[in-house]
Amino acid sequence: MKNFNLGEDGVCSHLSFLDSNEINTLLNDINDFIIKEDVYNTSPQSSNRFDQMRAGNKAVVNPRFSKRDGDEGLIDVFNIDSVFSEESKTISEKIKTKNMETIKQNYPDHAYKFCSQNLYINKSVTKTRGFHRDSNIIPSRVKSFLYLTDVPDESFGPFCYIIGSHKGESQKYPNSPPHSAEYPLNEEDKDNCFVFKGIQKGDMLMGLVVGAHRGLPQHKGRLRIVLVSSYDPK
């Protein structure tokens, strides 16, 4: 995998960040939560106000749908860390510490704060939002994606990022769900579009979400589970 720099490219990776024991610890808590809350049969929240779902430090299950969110069937669990065991919370803190160190190295003049830790479950999600940006605010929100399952090829719906688009060129991409661009909007963006396939569980990506990005649609029967941490400028 290419060696990207968060500040220069808008995205970077920390490969093999968690070991198999740490992954299994997180998955044990997550699977217990999935069964207890009957996650796959939960109805979408009535509002798409993510700030409201994030508030309160309580786990909130929000299955997304294409007309509102652009990702039909993605299950987004806000504040998943609130249900973690003490052992999983220690691992969660390890992730946060690494992320904050990386942010500080790249943006020493900007103070950031941890915002939330969510769980993304993509199971046979065949319709996803196209290229978009999460906001037009600079300095950008930063997200990390800690993979709890392998993403060996495009059938698993890997993350895509247009390298360098965080520097202002992403303004041409929509930032209001469910609007998006199905493909890169010009040849330069097409050339700079990197698909993060070959990811293994335990790998972690970080991205500035003011840049243009998307998750590719999955093939039916594919599963991707990712722990997503968000950081906002103070």
JSON list of C-alpha atoms in Angstrom, two decimals, residues 68-154:
[
{"chain": "A", "resi": 68, "resn": "ARG", "atom": "CA", "xyz": [-31.94, 10.51, 3.28]},
{"chain": "A", "resi": 69, "resn": "ASP", "atom": "CA", "xyz": [-28.37, 9.35, 3.87]},
{"chain": "A", "resi": 70, "resn": "GLY", "atom": "CA", "xyz": [-27.18, 7.88, 0.58]},
{"chain": "A", "resi": 71, "resn": "ASP", "atom": "CA", "xyz": [-26.08, 4.52, 2.03]},
{"chain": "A", "resi": 72, "resn": "GLU", "atom": "CA", "xyz": [-28.90, 2.02, 1.85]},
{"chain": "A", "resi": 73, "resn": "GLY", "atom": "CA", "xyz": [-28.56, -0.51, 4.66]},
{"chain": "A", "resi": 74, "resn": "LEU", "atom": "CA", "xyz": [-25.41, 0.75, 6.38]},
{"chain": "A", "resi": 75, "resn": "ILE", "atom": "CA", "xyz": [-25.89, 0.38, 10.13]},
{"chain": "A", "resi": 76, "resn": "ASP", "atom": "CA", "xyz": [-24.30, 3.29, 11.98]},
{"chain": "A", "resi": 77, "resn": "VAL", "atom": "CA", "xyz": [-24.06, 2.87, 15.75]},
{"chain": "A", "resi": 78, "resn": "PHE", "atom": "CA", "xyz": [-23.26, 6.15, 17.48]},
{"chain": "A", "resi": 79, "resn": "ASN", "atom": "CA", "xyz": [-21.18, 6.05, 20.68]},
{"chain": "A", "resi": 80, "resn": "ILE", "atom": "CA", "xyz": [-20.43, 2.35, 20.44]},
{"chain": "A", "resi": 81, "resn": "ASP", "atom": "CA", "xyz": [-17.64, 2.85, 22.98]},
{"chain": "A", "resi": 82, "resn": "SER", "atom": "CA", "xyz": [-20.26, 3.53, 25.66]},
{"chain": "A", "resi": 83, "resn": "VAL", "atom": "CA", "xyz": [-21.10, -0.20, 25.75]},
{"chain": "A", "resi": 84, "resn": "PHE", "atom": "CA", "xyz": [-17.52, -1.45, 25.75]},
{"chain": "A", "resi": 85, "resn": "SER", "atom": "CA", "xyz": [-16.02, -3.54, 28.53]},
{"chain": "A", "resi": 86, "resn": "GLU", "atom": "CA", "xyz": [-13.07, -2.09, 30.42]},
{"chain": "A", "resi": 87, "resn": "GLU", "atom": "CA", "xyz": [-10.70, -4.11, 28.25]},
{"chain": "A", "resi": 88, "resn": "SER", "atom": "CA", "xyz": [-12.26, -2.76, 25.06]},
{"chain": "A", "resi": 89, "resn": "LYS", "atom": "CA", "xyz": [-12.22, 0.77, 26.45]},
{"chain": "A", "resi": 90, "resn": "THR", "atom": "CA", "xyz": [-8.47, 0.45, 26.92]},
{"chain": "A", "resi": 91, "resn": "ILE", "atom": "CA", "xyz": [-8.14, -0.50, 23.25]},
{"chain": "A", "resi": 92, "resn": "SER", "atom": "CA", "xyz": [-10.42, 2.38, 22.30]},
{"chain": "A", "resi": 93, "resn": "GLU", "atom": "CA", "xyz": [-8.15, 4.78, 24.18]},
{"chain": "A", "resi": 94, "resn": "LYS", "atom": "CA", "xyz": [-5.14, 3.36, 22.34]},
{"chain": "A", "resi": 95, "resn": "ILE", "atom": "CA", "xyz": [-6.83, 4.26, 19.05]},
{"chain": "A", "resi": 96, "resn": "LYS", "atom": "CA", "xyz": [-7.67, 7.77, 20.24]},
{"chain": "A", "resi": 97, "resn": "THR", "atom": "CA", "xyz": [-4.13, 8.37, 21.47]},
{"chain": "A", "resi": 98, "resn": "LYS", "atom": "CA", "xyz": [-2.60, 7.34, 18.13]},
{"chain": "A", "resi": 99, "resn": "ASN", "atom": "CA", "xyz": [-5.06, 9.47, 16.21]},
{"chain": "A", "resi": 100, "resn": "MET", "atom": "CA", "xyz": [-4.43, 12.56, 18.31]},
{"chain": "A", "resi": 101, "resn": "GLU", "atom": "CA", "xyz": [-0.66, 12.08, 17.95]},
{"chain": "A", "resi": 102, "resn": "THR", "atom": "CA", "xyz": [-1.00, 11.87, 14.17]},
{"chain": "A", "resi": 103, "resn": "ILE", "atom": "CA", "xyz": [-3.22, 14.95, 14.02]},
{"chain": "A", "resi": 104, "resn": "LYS", "atom": "CA", "xyz": [-0.83, 16.95, 16.18]},
{"chain": "A", "resi": 105, "resn": "GLN", "atom": "CA", "xyz": [2.15, 15.95, 14.04]},
{"chain": "A", "resi": 106, "resn": "ASN", "atom": "CA", "xyz": [0.40, 17.20, 10.90]},
{"chain": "A", "resi": 107, "resn": "TYR", "atom": "CA", "xyz": [-1.46, 20.20, 12.37]},
{"chain": "A", "resi": 108, "resn": "PRO", "atom": "CA", "xyz": [0.62, 21.50, 15.30]},
{"chain": "A", "resi": 109, "resn": "ASP", "atom": "CA", "xyz": [-1.06, 24.92, 15.10]},
{"chain": "A", "resi": 110, "resn": "HIS", "atom": "CA", "xyz": [-4.60, 23.57, 15.45]},
{"chain": "A", "resi": 111, "resn": "ALA", "atom": "CA", "xyz": [-6.11, 22.12, 18.62]},
{"chain": "A", "resi": 112, "resn": "TYR", "atom": "CA", "xyz": [-8.39, 19.11, 18.12]},
{"chain": "A", "resi": 113, "resn": "LYS", "atom": "CA", "xyz": [-10.78, 17.24, 20.39]},
{"chain": "A", "resi": 114, "resn": "PHE", "atom": "CA", "xyz": [-12.26, 13.75, 20.29]},
{"chain": "A", "resi": 115, "resn": "CYS", "atom": "CA", "xyz": [-15.87, 13.85, 19.12]},
{"chain": "A", "resi": 116, "resn": "SER", "atom": "CA", "xyz": [-17.32, 10.34, 18.93]},
{"chain": "A", "resi": 117, "resn": "GLN", "atom": "CA", "xyz": [-16.64, 6.70, 18.20]},
{"chain": "A", "resi": 118, "resn": "ASN", "atom": "CA", "xyz": [-19.11, 4.92, 15.94]},
{"chain": "A", "resi": 119, "resn": "LEU", "atom": "CA", "xyz": [-19.50, 1.47, 14.49]},
{"chain": "A", "resi": 120, "resn": "TYR", "atom": "CA", "xyz": [-20.18, 1.00, 10.77]},
{"chain": "A", "resi": 121, "resn": "ILE", "atom": "CA", "xyz": [-21.66, -2.36, 9.77]},
{"chain": "A", "resi": 122, "resn": "ASN", "atom": "CA", "xyz": [-21.90, -2.86, 6.01]},
{"chain": "A", "resi": 123, "resn": "LYS", "atom": "CA", "xyz": [-23.57, -6.14, 5.14]},
{"chain": "A", "resi": 124, "resn": "SER", "atom": "CA", "xyz": [-24.53, -6.54, 1.46]},
{"chain": "A", "resi": 125, "resn": "VAL", "atom": "CA", "xyz": [-24.75, -2.74, 1.09]},
{"chain": "A", "resi": 126, "resn": "THR", "atom": "CA", "xyz": [-25.06, -2.56, -2.68]},
{"chain": "A", "resi": 127, "resn": "LYS", "atom": "CA", "xyz": [-26.02, 1.13, -2.90]},
{"chain": "A", "resi": 128, "resn": "THR", "atom": "CA", "xyz": [-23.67, 3.68, -1.36]},
{"chain": "A", "resi": 129, "resn": "ARG", "atom": "CA", "xyz": [-23.28, 7.43, -1.49]},
{"chain": "A", "resi": 130, "resn": "GLY", "atom": "CA", "xyz": [-20.90, 8.59, -4.20]},
{"chain": "A", "resi": 131, "resn": "PHE", "atom": "CA", "xyz": [-17.96, 10.97, -3.82]},
{"chain": "A", "resi": 132, "resn": "HIS", "atom": "CA", "xyz": [-18.74, 13.69, -1.30]},
{"chain": "A", "resi": 133, "resn": "ARG", "atom": "CA", "xyz": [-17.23, 15.75, 1.50]},
{"chain": "A", "resi": 134, "resn": "ASP", "atom": "CA", "xyz": [-18.58, 15.78, 5.03]},
{"chain": "A", "resi": 135, "resn": "SER", "atom": "CA", "xyz": [-18.34, 19.56, 5.35]},
{"chain": "A", "resi": 136, "resn": "ASN", "atom": "CA", "xyz": [-16.64, 22.63, 3.88]},
{"chain": "A", "resi": 137, "resn": "ILE", "atom": "CA", "xyz": [-15.10, 23.68, 7.20]},
{"chain": "A", "resi": 138, "resn": "ILE", "atom": "CA", "xyz": [-11.32, 24.07, 7.37]},
{"chain": "A", "resi": 139, "resn": "PRO", "atom": "CA", "xyz": [-9.49, 22.88, 9.41]},
{"chain": "A", "resi": 140, "resn": "SER", "atom": "CA", "xyz": [-11.27, 19.68, 8.61]},
{"chain": "A", "resi": 141, "resn": "ARG", "atom": "CA", "xyz": [-12.85, 17.07, 10.80]},
{"chain": "A", "resi": 142, "resn": "VAL", "atom": "CA", "xyz": [-10.61, 14.00, 10.91]},
{"chain": "A", "resi": 143, "resn": "LYS", "atom": "CA", "xyz": [-11.95, 10.45, 10.93]},
{"chain": "A", "resi": 144, "resn": "SER", "atom": "CA", "xyz": [-10.14, 7.20, 11.55]},
{"chain": "A", "resi": 145, "resn": "PHE", "atom": "CA", "xyz": [-11.34, 3.84, 10.29]},
{"chain": "A", "resi": 146, "resn": "LEU", "atom": "CA", "xyz": [-10.18, 0.83, 12.29]},
{"chain": "A", "resi": 147, "resn": "TYR", "atom": "CA", "xyz": [-10.99, -2.33, 10.36]},
{"chain": "A", "resi": 148, "resn": "LEU", "atom": "CA", "xyz": [-12.36, -5.30, 12.28]},
{"chain": "A", "resi": 149, "resn": "THR", "atom": "CA", "xyz": [-12.81, -7.38, 9.12]},
{"chain": "A", "resi": 150, "resn": "ASP", "atom": "CA", "xyz": [-10.65, -7.85, 6.04]},
{"chain": "A", "resi": 151, "resn": "VAL", "atom": "CA", "xyz": [-11.33, -5.90, 2.83]},
{"chain": "A", "resi": 152, "resn": "PRO", "atom": "CA", "xyz": [-9.32, -7.94, 0.30]},
{"chain": "A", "resi": 153, "resn": "ASP", "atom": "CA", "xyz": [-10.93, -6.60, -2.88]},
{"chain": "A", "resi": 154, "resn": "GLU", "atom": "CA", "xyz": [-13.53, -4.23, -4.30]}
]
